[in-house]
Short mmCIF file of N, CA, C and O in Angstrom, two decimals:
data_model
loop_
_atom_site.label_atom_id
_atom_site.label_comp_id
_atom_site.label_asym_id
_atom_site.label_seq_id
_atom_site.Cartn_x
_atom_site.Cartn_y
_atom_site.Cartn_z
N UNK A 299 -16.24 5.00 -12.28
CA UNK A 299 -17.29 5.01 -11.28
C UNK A 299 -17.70 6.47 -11.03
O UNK A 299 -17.11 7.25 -10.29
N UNK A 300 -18.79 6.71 -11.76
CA UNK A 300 -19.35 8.17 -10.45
C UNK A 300 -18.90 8.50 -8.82
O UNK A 300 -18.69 7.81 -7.82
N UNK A 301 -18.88 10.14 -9.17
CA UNK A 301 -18.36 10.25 -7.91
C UNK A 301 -19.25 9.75 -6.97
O UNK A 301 -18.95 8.85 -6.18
N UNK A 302 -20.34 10.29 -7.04
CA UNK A 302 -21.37 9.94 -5.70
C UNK A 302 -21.31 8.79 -5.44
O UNK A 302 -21.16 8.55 -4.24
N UNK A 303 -21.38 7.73 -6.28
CA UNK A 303 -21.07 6.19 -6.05
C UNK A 303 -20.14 5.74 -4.92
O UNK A 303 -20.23 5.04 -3.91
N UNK A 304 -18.92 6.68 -5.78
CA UNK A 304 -17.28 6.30 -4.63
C UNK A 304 -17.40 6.99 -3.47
O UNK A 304 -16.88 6.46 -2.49
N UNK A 305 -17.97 8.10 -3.32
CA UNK A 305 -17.60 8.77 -2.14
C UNK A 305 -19.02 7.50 -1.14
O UNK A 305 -18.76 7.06 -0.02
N UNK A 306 -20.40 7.16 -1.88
CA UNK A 306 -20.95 6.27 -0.59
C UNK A 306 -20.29 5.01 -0.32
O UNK A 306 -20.64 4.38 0.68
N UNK A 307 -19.19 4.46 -1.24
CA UNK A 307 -19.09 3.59 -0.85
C UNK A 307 -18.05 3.73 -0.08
O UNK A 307 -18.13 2.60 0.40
N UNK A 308 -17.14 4.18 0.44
CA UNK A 308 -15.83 5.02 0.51
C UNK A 308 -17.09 5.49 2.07
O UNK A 308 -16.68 5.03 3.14
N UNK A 309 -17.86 5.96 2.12
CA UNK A 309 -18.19 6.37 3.56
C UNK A 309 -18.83 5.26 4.30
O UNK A 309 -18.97 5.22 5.52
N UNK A 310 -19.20 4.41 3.47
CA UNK A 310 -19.92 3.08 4.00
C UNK A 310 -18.65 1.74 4.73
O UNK A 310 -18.67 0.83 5.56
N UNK A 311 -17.95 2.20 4.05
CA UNK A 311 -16.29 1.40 4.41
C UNK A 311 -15.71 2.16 5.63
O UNK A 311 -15.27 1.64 6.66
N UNK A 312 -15.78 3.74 5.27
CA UNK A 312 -15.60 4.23 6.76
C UNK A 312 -16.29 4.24 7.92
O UNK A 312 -15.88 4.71 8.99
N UNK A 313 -17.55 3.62 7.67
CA UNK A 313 -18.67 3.54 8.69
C UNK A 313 -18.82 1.96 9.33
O UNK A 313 -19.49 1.53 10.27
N UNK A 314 -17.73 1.16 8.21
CA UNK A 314 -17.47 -0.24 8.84
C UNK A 314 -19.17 -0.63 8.32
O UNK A 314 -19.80 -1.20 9.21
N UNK A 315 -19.71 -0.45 7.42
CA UNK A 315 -20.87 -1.09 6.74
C UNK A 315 -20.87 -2.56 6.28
O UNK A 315 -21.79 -3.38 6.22
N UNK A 316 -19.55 -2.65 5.98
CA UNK A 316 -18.49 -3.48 5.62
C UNK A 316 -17.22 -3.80 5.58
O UNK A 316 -16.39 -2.89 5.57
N UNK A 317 -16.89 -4.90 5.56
CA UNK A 317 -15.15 -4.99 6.14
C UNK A 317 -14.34 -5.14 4.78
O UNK A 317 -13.12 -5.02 4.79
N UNK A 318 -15.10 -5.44 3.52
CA UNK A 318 -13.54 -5.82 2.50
C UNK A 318 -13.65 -4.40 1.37
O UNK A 318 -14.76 -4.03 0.98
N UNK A 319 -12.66 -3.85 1.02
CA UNK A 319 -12.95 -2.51 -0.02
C UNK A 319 -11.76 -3.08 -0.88
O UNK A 319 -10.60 -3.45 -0.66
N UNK A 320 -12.61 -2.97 -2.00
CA UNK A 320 -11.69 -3.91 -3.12
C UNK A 320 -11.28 -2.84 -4.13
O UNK A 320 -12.20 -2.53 -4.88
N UNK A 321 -9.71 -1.99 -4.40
CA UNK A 321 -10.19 -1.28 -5.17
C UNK A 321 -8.38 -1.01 -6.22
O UNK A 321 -7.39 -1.73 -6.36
N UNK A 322 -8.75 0.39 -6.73
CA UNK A 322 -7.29 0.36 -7.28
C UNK A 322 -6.23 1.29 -6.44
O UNK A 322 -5.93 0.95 -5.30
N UNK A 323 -5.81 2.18 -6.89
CA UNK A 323 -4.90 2.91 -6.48
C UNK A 323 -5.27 4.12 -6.07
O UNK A 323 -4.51 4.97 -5.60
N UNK A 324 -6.58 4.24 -6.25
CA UNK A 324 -7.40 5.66 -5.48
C UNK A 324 -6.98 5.40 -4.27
O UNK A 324 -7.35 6.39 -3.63
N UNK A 325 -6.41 4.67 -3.51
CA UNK A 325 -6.42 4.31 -2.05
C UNK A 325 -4.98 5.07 -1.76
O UNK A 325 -4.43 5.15 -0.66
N UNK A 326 -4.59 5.52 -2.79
CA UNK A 326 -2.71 5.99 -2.69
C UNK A 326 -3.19 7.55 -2.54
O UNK A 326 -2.35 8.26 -2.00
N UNK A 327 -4.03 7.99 -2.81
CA UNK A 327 -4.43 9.63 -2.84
C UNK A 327 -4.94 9.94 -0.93
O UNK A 327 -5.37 11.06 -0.65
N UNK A 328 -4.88 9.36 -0.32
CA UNK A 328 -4.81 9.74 0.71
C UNK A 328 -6.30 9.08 1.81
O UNK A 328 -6.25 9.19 3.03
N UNK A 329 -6.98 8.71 1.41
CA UNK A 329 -8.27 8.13 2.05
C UNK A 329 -7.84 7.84 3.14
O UNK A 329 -6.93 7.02 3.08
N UNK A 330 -8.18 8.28 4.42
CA UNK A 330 -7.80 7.77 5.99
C UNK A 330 -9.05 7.38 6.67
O UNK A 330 -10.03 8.08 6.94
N UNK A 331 -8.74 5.78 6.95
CA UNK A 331 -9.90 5.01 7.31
C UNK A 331 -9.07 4.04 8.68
O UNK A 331 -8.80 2.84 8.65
N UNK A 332 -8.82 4.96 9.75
CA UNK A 332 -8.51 4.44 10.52
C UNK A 332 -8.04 2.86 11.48
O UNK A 332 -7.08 2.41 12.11
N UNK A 333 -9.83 2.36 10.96
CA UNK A 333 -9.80 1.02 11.24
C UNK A 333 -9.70 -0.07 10.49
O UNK A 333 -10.08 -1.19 10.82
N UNK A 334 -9.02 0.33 9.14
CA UNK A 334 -8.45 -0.65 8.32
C UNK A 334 -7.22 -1.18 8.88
O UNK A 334 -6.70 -0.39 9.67
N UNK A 335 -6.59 -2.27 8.72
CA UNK A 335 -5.70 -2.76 9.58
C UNK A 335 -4.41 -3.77 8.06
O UNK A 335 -3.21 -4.01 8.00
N UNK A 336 -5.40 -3.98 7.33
CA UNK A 336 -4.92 -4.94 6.32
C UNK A 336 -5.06 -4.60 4.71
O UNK A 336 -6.14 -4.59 4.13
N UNK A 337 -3.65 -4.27 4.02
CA UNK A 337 -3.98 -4.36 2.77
C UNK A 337 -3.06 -5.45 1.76
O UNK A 337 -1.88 -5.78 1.88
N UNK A 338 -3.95 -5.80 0.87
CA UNK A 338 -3.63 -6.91 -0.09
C UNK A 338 -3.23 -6.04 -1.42
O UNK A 338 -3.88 -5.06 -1.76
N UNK A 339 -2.14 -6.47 -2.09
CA UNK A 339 -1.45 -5.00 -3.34
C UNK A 339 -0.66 -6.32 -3.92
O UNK A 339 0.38 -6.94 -3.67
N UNK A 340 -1.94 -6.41 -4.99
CA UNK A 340 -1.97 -7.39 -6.32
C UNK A 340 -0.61 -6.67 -7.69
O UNK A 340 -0.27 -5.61 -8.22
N UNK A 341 -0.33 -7.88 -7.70
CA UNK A 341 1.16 -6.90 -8.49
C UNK A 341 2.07 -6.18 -8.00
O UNK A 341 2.65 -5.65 -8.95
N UNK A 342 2.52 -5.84 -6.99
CA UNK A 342 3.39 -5.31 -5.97
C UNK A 342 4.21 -4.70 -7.31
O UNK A 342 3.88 -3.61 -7.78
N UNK A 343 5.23 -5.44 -7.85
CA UNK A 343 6.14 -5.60 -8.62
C UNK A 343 6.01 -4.49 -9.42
O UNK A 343 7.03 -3.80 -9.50
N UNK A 344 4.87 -4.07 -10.15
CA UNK A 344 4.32 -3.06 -11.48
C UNK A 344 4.69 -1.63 -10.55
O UNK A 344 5.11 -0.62 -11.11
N UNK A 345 4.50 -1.69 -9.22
CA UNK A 345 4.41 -0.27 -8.51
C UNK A 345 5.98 0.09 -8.03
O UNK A 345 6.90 -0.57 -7.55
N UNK A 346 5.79 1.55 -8.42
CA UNK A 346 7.32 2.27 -7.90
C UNK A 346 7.49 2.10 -6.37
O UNK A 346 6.55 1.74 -5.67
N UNK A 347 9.02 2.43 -5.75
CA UNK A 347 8.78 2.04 -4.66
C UNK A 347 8.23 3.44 -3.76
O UNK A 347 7.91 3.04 -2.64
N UNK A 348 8.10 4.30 -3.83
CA UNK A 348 7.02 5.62 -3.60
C UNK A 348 5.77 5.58 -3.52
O UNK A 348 5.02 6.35 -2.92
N UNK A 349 5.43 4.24 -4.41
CA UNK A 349 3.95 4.14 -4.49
C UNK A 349 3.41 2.94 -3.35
O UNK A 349 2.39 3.02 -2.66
N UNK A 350 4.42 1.81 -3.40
CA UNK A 350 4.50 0.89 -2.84
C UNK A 350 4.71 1.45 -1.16
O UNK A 350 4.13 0.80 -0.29
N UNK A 351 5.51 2.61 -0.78
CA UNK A 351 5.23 2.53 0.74
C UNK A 351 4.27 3.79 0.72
O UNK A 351 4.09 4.24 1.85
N UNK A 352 3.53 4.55 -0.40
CA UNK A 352 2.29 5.06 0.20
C UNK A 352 0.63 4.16 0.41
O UNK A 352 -0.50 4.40 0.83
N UNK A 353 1.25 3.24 -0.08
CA UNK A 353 0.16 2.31 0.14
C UNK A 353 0.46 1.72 0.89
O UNK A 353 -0.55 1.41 1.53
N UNK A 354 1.57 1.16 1.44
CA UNK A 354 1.67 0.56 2.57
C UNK A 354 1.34 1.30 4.03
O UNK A 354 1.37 0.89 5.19
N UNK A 355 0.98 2.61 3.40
CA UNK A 355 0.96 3.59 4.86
C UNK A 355 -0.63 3.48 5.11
O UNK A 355 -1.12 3.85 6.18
N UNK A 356 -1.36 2.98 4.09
CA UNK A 356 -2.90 3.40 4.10
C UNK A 356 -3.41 2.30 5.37
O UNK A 356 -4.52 2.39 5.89
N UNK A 357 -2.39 1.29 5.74
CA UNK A 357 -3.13 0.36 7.17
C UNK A 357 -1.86 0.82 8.13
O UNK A 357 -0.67 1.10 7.96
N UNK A 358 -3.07 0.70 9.61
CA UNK A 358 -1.95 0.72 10.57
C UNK A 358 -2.50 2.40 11.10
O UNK A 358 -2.07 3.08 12.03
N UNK A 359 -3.02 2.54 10.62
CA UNK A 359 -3.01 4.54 10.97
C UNK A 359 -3.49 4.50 12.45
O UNK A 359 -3.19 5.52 13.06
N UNK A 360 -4.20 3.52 13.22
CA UNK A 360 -4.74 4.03 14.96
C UNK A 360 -3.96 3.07 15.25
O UNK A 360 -2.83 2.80 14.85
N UNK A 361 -4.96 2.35 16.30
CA UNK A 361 -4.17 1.59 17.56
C UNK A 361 -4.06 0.09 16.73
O UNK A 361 -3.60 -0.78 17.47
N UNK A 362 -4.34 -0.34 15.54
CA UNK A 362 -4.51 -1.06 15.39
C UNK A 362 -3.30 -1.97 14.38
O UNK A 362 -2.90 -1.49 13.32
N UNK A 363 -2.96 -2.88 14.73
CA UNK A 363 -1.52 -3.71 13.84
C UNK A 363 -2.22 -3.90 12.56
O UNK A 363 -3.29 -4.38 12.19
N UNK A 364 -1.04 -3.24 11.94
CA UNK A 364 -1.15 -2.78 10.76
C UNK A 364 -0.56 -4.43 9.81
O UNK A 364 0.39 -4.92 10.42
N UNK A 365 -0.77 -4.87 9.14
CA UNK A 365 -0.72 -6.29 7.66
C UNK A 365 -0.45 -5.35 6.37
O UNK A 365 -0.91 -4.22 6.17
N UNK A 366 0.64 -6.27 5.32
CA UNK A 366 0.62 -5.34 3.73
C UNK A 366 1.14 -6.75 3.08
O UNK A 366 2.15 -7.37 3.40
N UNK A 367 0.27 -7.05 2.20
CA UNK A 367 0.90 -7.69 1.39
C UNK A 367 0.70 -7.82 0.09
O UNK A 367 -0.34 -7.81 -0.58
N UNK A 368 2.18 -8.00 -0.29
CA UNK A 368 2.51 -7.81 -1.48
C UNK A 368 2.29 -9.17 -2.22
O UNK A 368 2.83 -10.16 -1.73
N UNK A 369 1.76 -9.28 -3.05
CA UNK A 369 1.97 -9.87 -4.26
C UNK A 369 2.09 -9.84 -5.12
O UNK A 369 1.70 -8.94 -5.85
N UNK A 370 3.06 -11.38 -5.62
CA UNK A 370 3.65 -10.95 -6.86
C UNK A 370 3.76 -12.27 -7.51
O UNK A 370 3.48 -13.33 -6.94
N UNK A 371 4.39 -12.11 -9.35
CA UNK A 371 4.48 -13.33 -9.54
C UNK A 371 5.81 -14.41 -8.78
O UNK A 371 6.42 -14.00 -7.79
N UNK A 372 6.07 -15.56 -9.29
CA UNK A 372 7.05 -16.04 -9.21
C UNK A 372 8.49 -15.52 -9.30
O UNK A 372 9.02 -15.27 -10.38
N UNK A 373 9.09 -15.38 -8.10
CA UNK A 373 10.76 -14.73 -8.50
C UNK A 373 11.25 -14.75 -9.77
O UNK A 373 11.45 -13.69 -10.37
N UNK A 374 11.50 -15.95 -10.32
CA UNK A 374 12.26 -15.58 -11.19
C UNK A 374 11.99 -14.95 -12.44
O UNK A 374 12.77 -14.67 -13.35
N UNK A 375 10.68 -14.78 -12.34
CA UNK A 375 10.12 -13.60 -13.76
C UNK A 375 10.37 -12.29 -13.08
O UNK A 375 9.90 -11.29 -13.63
N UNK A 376 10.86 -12.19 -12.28
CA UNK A 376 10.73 -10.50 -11.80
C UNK A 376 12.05 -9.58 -12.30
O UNK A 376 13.12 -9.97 -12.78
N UNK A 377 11.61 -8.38 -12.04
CA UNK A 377 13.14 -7.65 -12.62
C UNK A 377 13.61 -7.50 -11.77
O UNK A 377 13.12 -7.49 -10.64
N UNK A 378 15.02 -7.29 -12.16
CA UNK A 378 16.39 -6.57 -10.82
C UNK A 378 15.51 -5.89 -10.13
O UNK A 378 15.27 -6.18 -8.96
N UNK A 379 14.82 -4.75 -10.85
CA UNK A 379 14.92 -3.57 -10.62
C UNK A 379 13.45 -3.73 -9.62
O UNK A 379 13.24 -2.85 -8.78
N UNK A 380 12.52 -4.86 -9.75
CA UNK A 380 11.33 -5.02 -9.48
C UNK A 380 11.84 -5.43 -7.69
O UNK A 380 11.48 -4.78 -6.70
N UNK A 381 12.71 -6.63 -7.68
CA UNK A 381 13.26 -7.36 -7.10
C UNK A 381 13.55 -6.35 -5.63
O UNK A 381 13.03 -6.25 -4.51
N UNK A 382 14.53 -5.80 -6.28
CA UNK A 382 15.40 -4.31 -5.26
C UNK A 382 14.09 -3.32 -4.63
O UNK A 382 13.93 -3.16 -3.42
N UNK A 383 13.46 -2.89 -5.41
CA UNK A 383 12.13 -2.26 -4.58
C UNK A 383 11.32 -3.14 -3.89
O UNK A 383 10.80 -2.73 -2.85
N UNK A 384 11.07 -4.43 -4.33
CA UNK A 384 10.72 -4.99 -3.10
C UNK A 384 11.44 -5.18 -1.52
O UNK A 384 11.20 -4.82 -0.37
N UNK A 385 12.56 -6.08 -2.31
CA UNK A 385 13.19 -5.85 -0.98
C UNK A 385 13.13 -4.50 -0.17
O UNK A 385 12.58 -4.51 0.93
N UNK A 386 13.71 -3.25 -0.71
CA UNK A 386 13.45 -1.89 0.08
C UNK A 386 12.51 -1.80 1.19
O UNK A 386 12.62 -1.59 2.39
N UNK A 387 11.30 -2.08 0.19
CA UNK A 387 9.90 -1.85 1.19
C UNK A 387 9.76 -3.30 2.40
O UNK A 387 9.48 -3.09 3.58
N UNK A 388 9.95 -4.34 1.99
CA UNK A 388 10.45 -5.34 2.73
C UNK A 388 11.15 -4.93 4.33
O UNK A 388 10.73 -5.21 5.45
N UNK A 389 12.32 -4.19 3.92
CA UNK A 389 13.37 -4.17 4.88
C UNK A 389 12.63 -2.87 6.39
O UNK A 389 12.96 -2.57 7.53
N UNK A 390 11.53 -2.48 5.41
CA UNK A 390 10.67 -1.54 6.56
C UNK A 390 10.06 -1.78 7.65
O UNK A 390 8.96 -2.17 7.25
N UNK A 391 10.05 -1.79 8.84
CA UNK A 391 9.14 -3.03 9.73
C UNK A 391 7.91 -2.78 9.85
O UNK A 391 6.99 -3.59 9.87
N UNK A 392 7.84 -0.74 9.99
CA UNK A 392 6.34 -0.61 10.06
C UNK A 392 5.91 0.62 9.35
O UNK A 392 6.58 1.65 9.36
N UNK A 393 4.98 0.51 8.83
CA UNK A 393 4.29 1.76 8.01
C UNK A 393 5.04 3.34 8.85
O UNK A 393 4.85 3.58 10.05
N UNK A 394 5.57 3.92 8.26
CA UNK A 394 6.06 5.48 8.71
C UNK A 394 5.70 6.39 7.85
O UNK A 394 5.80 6.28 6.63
N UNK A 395 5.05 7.82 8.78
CA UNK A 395 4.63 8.71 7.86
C UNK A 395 6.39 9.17 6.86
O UNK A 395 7.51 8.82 7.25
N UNK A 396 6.13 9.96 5.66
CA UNK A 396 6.72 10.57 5.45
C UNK A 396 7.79 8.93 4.22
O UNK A 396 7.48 7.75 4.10
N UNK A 397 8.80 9.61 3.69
CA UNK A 397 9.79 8.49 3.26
C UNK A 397 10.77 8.32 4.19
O UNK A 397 11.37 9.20 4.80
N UNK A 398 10.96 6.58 4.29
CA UNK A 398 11.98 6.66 5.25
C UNK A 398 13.59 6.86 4.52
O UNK A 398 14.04 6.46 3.44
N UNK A 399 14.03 7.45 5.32
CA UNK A 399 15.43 7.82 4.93
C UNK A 399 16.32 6.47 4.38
O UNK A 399 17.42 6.77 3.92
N UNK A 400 16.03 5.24 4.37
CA UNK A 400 16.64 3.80 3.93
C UNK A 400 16.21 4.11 2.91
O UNK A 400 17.02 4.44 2.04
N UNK A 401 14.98 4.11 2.64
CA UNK A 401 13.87 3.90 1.29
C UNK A 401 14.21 4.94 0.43
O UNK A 401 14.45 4.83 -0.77
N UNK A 402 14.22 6.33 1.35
CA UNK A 402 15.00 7.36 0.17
C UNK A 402 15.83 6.85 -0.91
O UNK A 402 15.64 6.79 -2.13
N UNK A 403 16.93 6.45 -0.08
CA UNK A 403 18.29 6.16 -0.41
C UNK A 403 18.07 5.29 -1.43
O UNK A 403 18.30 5.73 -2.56
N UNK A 404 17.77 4.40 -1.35
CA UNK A 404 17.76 2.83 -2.14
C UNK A 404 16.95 3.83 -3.54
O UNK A 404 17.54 3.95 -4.61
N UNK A 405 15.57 4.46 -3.30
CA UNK A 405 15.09 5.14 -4.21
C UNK A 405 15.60 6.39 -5.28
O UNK A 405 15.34 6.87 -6.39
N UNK A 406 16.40 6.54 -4.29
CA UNK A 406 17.65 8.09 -5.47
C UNK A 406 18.84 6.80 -6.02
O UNK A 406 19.27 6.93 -7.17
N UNK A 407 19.26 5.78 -5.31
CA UNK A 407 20.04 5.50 -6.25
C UNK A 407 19.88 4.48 -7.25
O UNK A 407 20.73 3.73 -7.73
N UNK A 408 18.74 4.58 -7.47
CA UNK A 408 18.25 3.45 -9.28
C UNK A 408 17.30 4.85 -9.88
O UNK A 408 16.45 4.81 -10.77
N UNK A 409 17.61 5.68 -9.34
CA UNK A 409 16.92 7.22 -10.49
C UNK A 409 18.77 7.28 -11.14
O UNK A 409 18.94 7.11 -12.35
N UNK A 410 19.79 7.49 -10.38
CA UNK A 410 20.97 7.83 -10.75
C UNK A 410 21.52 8.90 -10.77
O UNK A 410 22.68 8.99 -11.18
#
């Protein structure tokens, strides 16, 4: 997509022009759109868990209750390893700046 494209649509979403922004992982680079409240993260499973709670941080940023959901396929196609980072991010109750020190942990020990 052209930039000029993304950045109007990207200001038109911040201007509440519209309520649904359908997109990829540009949303992990930092975009702060206050009055988003809800995100939907197709494939949960494919994403590290670093990636998985910086996207989970992108709703929730004002006064507003923050929604994340993950989807994924059916359990039992998933990996250990898919499995365990979910749970991680799971066990979080609410979007926190920064990594949480649980999530660290769980995250340094499947690096090794």
């Amino acid at each position: 997509m052209p930039e000029r494209e993304l950045e109007r649509i990207m200001l038109d979403f911040y201007h509440q022009r519209f309520n649904i922004l359908v997109c990829s992982t540009i949303i992990e680079s930092g975009i702060d759109v206050p009055s988003a409240n809800t995100i939907i993260i197709e494939r949960a499973d494919k994403f590290g868990l670093a990636q998985l709670h910086q996207l989970r941080g992108r709703v929730g940023r004002s006064h507003h209750r923050a929604y994340a959901y993950l989807l994924v396929p059916d359990k039992r196609v998933l990996t250990e390893d898919a499995r365990k980072r979910l749970e991680a991010i799971e066990s979080l109750e609410e979007p926190r700046g920064g990594l949480h020190p649980r999530l660290a942990r769980s995250r340094n020990s499947r690096r090794g």
